JSON list of C-alpha atoms in Angstrom, two decimals:
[
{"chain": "A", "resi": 67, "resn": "UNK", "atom": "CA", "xyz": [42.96, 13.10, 49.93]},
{"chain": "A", "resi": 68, "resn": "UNK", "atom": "CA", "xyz": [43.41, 9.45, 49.18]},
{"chain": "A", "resi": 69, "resn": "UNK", "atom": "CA", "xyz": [41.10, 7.39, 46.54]},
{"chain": "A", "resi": 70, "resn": "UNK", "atom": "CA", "xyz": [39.14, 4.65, 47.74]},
{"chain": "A", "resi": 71, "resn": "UNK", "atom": "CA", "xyz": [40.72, 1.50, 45.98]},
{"chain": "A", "resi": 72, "resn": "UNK", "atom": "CA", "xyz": [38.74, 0.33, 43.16]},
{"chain": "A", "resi": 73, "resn": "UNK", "atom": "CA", "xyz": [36.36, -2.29, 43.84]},
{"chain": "A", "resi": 74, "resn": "UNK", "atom": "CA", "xyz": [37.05, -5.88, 42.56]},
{"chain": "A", "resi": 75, "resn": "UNK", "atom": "CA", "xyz": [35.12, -7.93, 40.86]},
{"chain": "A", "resi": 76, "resn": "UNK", "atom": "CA", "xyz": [33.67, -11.22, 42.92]},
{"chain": "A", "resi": 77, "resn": "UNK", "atom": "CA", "xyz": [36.00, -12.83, 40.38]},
{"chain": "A", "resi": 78, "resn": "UNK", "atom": "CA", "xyz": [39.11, -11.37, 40.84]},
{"chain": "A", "resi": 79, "resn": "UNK", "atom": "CA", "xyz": [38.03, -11.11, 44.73]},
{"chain": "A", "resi": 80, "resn": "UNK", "atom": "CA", "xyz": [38.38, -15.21, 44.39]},
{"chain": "A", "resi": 81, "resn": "UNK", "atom": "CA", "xyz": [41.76, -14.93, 42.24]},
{"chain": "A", "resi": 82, "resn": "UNK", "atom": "CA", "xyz": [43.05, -12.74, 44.83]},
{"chain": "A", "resi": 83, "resn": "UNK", "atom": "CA", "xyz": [42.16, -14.98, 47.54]},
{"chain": "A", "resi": 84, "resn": "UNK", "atom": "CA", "xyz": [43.28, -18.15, 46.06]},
{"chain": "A", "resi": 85, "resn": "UNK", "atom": "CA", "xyz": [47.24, -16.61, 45.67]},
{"chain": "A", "resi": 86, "resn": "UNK", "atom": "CA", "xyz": [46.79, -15.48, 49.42]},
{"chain": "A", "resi": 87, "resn": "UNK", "atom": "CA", "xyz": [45.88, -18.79, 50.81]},
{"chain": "A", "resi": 88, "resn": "UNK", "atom": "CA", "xyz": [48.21, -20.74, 48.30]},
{"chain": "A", "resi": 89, "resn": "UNK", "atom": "CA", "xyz": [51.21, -18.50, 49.71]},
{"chain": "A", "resi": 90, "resn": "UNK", "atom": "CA", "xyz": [49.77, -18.80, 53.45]},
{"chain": "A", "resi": 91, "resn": "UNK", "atom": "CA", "xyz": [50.32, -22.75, 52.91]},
{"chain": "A", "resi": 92, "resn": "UNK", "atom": "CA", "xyz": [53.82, -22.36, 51.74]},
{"chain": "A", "resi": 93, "resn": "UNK", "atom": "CA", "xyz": [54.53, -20.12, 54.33]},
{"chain": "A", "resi": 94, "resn": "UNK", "atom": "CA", "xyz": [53.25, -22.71, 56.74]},
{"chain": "A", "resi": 95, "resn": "UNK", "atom": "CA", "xyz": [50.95, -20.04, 58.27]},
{"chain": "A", "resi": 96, "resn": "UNK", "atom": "CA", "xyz": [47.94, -22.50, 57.56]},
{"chain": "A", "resi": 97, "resn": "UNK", "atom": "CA", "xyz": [48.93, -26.08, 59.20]},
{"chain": "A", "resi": 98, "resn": "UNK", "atom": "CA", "xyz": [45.94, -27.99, 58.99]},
{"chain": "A", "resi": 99, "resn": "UNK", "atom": "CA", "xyz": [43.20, -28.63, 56.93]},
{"chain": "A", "resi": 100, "resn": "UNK", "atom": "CA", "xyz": [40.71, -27.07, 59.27]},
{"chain": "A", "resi": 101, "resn": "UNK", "atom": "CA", "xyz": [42.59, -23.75, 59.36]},
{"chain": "A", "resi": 102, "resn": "UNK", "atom": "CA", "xyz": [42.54, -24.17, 55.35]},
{"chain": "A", "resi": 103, "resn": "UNK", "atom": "CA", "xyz": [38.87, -24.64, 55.80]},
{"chain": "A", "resi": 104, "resn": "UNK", "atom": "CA", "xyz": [38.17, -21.31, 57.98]},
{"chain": "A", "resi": 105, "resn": "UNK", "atom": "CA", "xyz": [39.81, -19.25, 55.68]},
{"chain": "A", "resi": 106, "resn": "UNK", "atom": "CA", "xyz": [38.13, -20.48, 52.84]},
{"chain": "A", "resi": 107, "resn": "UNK", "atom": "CA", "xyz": [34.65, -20.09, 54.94]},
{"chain": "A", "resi": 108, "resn": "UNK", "atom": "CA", "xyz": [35.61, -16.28, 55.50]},
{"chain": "A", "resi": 109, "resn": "UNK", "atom": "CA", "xyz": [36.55, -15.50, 52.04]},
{"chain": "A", "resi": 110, "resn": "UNK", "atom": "CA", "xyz": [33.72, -17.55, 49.97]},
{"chain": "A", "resi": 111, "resn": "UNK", "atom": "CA", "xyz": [30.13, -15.76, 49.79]},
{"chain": "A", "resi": 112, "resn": "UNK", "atom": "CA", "xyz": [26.73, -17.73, 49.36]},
{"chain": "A", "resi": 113, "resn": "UNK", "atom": "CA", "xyz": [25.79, -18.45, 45.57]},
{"chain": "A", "resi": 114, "resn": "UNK", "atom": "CA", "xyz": [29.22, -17.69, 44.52]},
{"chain": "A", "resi": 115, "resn": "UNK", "atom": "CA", "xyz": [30.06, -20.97, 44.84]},
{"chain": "A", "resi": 116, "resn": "UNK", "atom": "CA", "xyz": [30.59, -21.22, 40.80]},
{"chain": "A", "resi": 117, "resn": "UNK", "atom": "CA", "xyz": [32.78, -18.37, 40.05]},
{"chain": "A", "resi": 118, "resn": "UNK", "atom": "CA", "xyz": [35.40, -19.36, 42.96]},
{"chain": "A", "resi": 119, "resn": "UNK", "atom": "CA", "xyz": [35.59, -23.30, 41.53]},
{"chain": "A", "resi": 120, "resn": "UNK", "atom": "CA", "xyz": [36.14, -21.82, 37.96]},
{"chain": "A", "resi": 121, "resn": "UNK", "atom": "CA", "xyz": [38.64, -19.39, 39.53]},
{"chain": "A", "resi": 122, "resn": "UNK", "atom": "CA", "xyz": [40.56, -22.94, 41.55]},
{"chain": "A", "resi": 123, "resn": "UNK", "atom": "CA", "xyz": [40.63, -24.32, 37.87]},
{"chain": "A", "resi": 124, "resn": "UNK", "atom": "CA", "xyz": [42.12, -21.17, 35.53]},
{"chain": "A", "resi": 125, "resn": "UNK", "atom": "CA", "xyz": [44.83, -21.13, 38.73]},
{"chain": "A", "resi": 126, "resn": "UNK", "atom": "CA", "xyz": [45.39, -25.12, 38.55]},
{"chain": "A", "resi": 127, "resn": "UNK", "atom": "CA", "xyz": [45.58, -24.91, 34.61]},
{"chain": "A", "resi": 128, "resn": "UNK", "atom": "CA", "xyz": [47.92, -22.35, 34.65]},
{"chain": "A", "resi": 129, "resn": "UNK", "atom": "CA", "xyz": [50.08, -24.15, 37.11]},
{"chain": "A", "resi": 130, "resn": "UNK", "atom": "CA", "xyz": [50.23, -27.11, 35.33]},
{"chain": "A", "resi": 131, "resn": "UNK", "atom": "CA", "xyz": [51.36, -25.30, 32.46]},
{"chain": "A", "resi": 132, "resn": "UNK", "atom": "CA", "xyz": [54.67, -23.56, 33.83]},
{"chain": "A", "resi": 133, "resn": "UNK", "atom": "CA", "xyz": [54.82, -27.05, 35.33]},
{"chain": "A", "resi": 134, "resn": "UNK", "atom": "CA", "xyz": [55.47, -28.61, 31.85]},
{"chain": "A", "resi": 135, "resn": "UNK", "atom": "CA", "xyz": [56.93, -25.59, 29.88]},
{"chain": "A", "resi": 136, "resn": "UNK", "atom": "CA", "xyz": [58.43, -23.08, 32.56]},
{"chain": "A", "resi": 137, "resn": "UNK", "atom": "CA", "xyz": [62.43, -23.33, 33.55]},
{"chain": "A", "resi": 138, "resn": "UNK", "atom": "CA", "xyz": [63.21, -25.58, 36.37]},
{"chain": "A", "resi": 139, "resn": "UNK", "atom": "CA", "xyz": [63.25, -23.01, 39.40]},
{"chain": "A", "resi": 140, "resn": "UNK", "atom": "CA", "xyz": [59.73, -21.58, 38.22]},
{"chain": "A", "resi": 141, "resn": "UNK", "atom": "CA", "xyz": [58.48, -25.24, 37.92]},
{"chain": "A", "resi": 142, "resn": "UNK", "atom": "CA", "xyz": [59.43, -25.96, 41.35]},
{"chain": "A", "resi": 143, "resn": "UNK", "atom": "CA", "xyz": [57.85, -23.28, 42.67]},
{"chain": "A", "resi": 144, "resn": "UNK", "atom": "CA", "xyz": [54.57, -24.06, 40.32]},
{"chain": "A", "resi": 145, "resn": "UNK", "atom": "CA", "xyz": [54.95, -27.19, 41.67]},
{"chain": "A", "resi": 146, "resn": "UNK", "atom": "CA", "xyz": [54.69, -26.77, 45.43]},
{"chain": "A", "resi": 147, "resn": "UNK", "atom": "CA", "xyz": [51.66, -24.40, 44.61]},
{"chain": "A", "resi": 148, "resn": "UNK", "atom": "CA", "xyz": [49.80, -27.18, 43.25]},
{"chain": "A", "resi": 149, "resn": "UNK", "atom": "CA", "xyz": [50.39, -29.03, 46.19]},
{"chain": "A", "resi": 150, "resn": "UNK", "atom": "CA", "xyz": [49.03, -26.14, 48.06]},
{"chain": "A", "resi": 151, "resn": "UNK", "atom": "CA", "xyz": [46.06, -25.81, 45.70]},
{"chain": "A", "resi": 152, "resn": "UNK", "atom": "CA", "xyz": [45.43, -29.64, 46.12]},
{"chain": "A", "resi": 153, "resn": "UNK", "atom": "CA", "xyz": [44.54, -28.90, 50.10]},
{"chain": "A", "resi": 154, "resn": "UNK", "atom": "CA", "xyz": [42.47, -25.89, 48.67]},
{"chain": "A", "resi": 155, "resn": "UNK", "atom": "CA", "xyz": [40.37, -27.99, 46.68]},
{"chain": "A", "resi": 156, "resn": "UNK", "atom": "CA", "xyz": [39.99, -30.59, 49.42]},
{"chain": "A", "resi": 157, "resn": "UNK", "atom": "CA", "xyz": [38.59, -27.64, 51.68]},
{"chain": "A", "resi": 158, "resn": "UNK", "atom": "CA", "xyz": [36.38, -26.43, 48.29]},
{"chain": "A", "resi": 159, "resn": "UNK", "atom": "CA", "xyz": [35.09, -29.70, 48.36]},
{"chain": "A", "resi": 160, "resn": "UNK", "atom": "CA", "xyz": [34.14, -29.61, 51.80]},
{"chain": "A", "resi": 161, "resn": "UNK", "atom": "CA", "xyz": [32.88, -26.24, 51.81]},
{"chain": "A", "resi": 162, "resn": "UNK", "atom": "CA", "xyz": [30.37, -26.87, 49.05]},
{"chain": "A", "resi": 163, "resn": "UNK", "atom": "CA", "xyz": [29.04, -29.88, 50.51]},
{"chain": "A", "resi": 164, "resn": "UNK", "atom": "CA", "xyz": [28.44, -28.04, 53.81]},
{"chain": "A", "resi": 165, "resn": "UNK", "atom": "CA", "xyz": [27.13, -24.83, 52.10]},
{"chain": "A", "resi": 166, "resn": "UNK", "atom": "CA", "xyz": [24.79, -26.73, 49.37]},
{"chain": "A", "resi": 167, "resn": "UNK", "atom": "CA", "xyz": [21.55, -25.72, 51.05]},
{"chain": "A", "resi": 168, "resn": "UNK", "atom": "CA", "xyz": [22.59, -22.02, 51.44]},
{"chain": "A", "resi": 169, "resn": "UNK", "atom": "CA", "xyz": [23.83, -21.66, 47.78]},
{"chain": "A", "resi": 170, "resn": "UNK", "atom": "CA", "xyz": [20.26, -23.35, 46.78]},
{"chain": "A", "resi": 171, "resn": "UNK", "atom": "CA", "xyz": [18.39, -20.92, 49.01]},
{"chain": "A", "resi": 172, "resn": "UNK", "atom": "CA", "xyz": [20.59, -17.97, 47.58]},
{"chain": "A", "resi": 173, "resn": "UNK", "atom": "CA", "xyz": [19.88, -18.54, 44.31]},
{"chain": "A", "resi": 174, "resn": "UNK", "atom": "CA", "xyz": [16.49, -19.80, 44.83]},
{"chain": "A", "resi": 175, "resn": "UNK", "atom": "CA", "xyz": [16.15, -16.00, 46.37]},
{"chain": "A", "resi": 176, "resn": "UNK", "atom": "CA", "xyz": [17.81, -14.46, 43.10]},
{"chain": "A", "resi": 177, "resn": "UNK", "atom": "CA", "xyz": [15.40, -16.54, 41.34]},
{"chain": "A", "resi": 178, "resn": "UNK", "atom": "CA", "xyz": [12.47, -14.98, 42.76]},
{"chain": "A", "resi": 179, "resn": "UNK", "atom": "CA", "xyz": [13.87, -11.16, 42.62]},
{"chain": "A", "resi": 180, "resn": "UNK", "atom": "CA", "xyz": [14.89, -11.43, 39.30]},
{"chain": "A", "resi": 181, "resn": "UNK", "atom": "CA", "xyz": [11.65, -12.48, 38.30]},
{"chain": "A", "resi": 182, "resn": "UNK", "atom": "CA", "xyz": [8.92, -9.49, 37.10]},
{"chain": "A", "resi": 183, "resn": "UNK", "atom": "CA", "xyz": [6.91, -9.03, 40.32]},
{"chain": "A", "resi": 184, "resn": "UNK", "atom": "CA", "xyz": [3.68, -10.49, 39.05]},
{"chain": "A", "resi": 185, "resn": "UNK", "atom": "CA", "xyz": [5.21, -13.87, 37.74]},
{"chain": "A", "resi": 186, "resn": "UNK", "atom": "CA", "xyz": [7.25, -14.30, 41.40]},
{"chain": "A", "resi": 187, "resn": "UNK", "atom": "CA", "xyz": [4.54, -16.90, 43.02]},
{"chain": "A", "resi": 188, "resn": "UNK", "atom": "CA", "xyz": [4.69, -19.03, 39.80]},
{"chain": "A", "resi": 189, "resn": "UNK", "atom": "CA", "xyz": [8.99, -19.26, 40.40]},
{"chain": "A", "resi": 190, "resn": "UNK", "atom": "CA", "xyz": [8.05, -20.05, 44.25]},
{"chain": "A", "resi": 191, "resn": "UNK", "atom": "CA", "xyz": [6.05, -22.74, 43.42]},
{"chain": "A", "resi": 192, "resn": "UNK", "atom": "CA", "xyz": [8.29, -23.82, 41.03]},
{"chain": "A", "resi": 193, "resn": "UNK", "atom": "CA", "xyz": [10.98, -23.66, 43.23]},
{"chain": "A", "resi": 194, "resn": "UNK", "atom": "CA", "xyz": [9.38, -25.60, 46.01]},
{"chain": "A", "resi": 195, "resn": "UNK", "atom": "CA", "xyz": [8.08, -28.04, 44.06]},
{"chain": "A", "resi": 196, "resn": "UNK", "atom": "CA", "xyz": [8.88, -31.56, 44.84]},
{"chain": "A", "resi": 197, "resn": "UNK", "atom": "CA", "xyz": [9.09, -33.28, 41.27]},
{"chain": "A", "resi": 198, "resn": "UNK", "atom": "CA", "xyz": [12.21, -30.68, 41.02]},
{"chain": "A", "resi": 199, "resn": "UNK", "atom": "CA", "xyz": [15.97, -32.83, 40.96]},
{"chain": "A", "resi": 200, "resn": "UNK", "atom": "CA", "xyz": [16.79, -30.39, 43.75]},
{"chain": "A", "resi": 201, "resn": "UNK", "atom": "CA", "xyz": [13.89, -30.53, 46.31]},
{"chain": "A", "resi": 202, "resn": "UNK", "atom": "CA", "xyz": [13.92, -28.35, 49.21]},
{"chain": "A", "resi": 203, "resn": "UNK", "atom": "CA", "xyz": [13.82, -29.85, 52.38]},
{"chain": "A", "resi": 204, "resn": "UNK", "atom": "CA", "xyz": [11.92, -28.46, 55.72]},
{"chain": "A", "resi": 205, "resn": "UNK", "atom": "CA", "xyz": [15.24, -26.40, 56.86]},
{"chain": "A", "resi": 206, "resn": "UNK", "atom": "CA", "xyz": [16.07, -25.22, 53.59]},
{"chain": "A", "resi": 207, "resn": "UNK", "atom": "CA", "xyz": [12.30, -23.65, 53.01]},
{"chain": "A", "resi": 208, "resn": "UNK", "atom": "CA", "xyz": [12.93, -21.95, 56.41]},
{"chain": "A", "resi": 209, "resn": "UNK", "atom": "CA", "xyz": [15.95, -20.66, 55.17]},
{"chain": "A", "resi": 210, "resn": "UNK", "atom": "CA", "xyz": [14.50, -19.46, 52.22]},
{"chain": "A", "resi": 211, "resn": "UNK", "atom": "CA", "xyz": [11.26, -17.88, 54.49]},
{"chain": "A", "resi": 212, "resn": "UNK", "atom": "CA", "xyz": [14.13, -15.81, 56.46]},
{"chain": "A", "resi": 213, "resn": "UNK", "atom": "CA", "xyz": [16.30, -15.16, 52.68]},
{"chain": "A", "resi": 214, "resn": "UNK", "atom": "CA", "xyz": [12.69, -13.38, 51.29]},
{"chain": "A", "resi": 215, "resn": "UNK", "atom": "CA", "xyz": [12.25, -11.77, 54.43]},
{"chain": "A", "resi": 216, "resn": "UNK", "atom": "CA", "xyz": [15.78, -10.20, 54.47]},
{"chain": "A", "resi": 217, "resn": "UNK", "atom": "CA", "xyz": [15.44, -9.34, 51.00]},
{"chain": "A", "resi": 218, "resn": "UNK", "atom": "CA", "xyz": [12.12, -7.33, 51.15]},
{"chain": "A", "resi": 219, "resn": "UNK", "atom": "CA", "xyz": [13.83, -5.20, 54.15]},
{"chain": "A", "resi": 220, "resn": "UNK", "atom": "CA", "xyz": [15.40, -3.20, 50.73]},
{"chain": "A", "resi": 221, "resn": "UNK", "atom": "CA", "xyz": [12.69, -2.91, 48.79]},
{"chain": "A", "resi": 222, "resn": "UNK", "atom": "CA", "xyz": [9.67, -1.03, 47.68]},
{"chain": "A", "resi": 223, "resn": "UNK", "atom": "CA", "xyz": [6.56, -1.45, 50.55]},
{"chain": "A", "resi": 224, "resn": "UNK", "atom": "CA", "xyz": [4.70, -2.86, 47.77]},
{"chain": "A", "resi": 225, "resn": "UNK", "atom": "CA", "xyz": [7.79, -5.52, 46.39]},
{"chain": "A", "resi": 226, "resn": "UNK", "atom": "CA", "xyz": [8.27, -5.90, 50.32]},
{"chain": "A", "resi": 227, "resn": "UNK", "atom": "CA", "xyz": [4.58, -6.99, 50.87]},
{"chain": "A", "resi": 228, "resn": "UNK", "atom": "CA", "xyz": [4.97, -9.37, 48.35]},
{"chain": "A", "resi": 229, "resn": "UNK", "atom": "CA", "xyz": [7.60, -10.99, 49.49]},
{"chain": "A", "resi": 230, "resn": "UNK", "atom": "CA", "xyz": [6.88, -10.79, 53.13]},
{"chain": "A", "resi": 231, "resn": "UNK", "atom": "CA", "xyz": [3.82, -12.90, 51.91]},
{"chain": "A", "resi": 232, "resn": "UNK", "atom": "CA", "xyz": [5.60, -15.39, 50.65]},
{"chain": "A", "resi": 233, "resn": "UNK", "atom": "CA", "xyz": [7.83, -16.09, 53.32]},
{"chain": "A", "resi": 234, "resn": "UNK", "atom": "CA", "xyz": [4.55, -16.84, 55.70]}
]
């Protein structure tokens, strides 16, 4: 009977991913920028946009290393793989600004369930209020309406009420 693999960590999910896509490129099996893009849209997850950029940099800073000390074949190699990442990060750059209200609402979300259930309404408001440096605009409280709506479908009826009623 065979072992179900073990299950990665979001990080090393990213890591993973990053090596993939940097080989695709030098394999020339991604030949434009919007292919680059794609992939990066079906690997990246809402609210994860953190742990993937500080993923890019570890891989960049450890290129740029064997780029200065490594032996000539390994820095050409290193070398093409930064150009490779470069593209990535022009895609991450891209990705972020296009996924900036979802990450908001995501978090927003985690906000609100990580908060004791009593205190929730208080984070709402504080969420959603507009002296914040990140206000929520019309689509992105809809967004957030449907986010609290999906997330009460696994809790509690009680937790669920709760945040059924703030979604209305």
């Amino acid at each position: 009977m065979d072992t179900p693999p073990p299950m990665l960590s979001q990080r090393d999910r990213y890591i993973a991913a990053i090596d993939n896509i940097i080989d695709s490129v030098l394999k020339g099996q991604v030949a434009s920028k919007e292919l680059l893009y794609q992939r990066l849209t079906q690997e990246l997850e809402p609210g994860t946009g953190e742990i993937f950029e500080q993923c890019l940099v570890e891989k960049v800073n450890a290129l740029e290393s064997i780029v200065k000390t490594g032996d000539e074949s390994r820095q050409a190699r290193a070398t093409r793989q930064l150009r490779a990442i470069k593209l990535l990060q022009q895609s991450w750059e891209q990705w972020r600004k296009n996924n900036q209200d979802q990450t908001s609402c995501a978090a927003a979300v985690q906000q609100i369930l990580a908060t004791e259930a009593e205190n929730r309404l208080a984070i709402l408001l504080q969420i959603l209020d507009p002296n914040q440096t990140n206000i929520f605009k019309h689509q992105q409280i809809r967004q957030l309406a449907i986010a609290l709506q999906q997330e009460a479908e696994a809790l509690p009826s009680t937790a669920a009420f709760e945040l059924r009623q703030y979604a209305t």
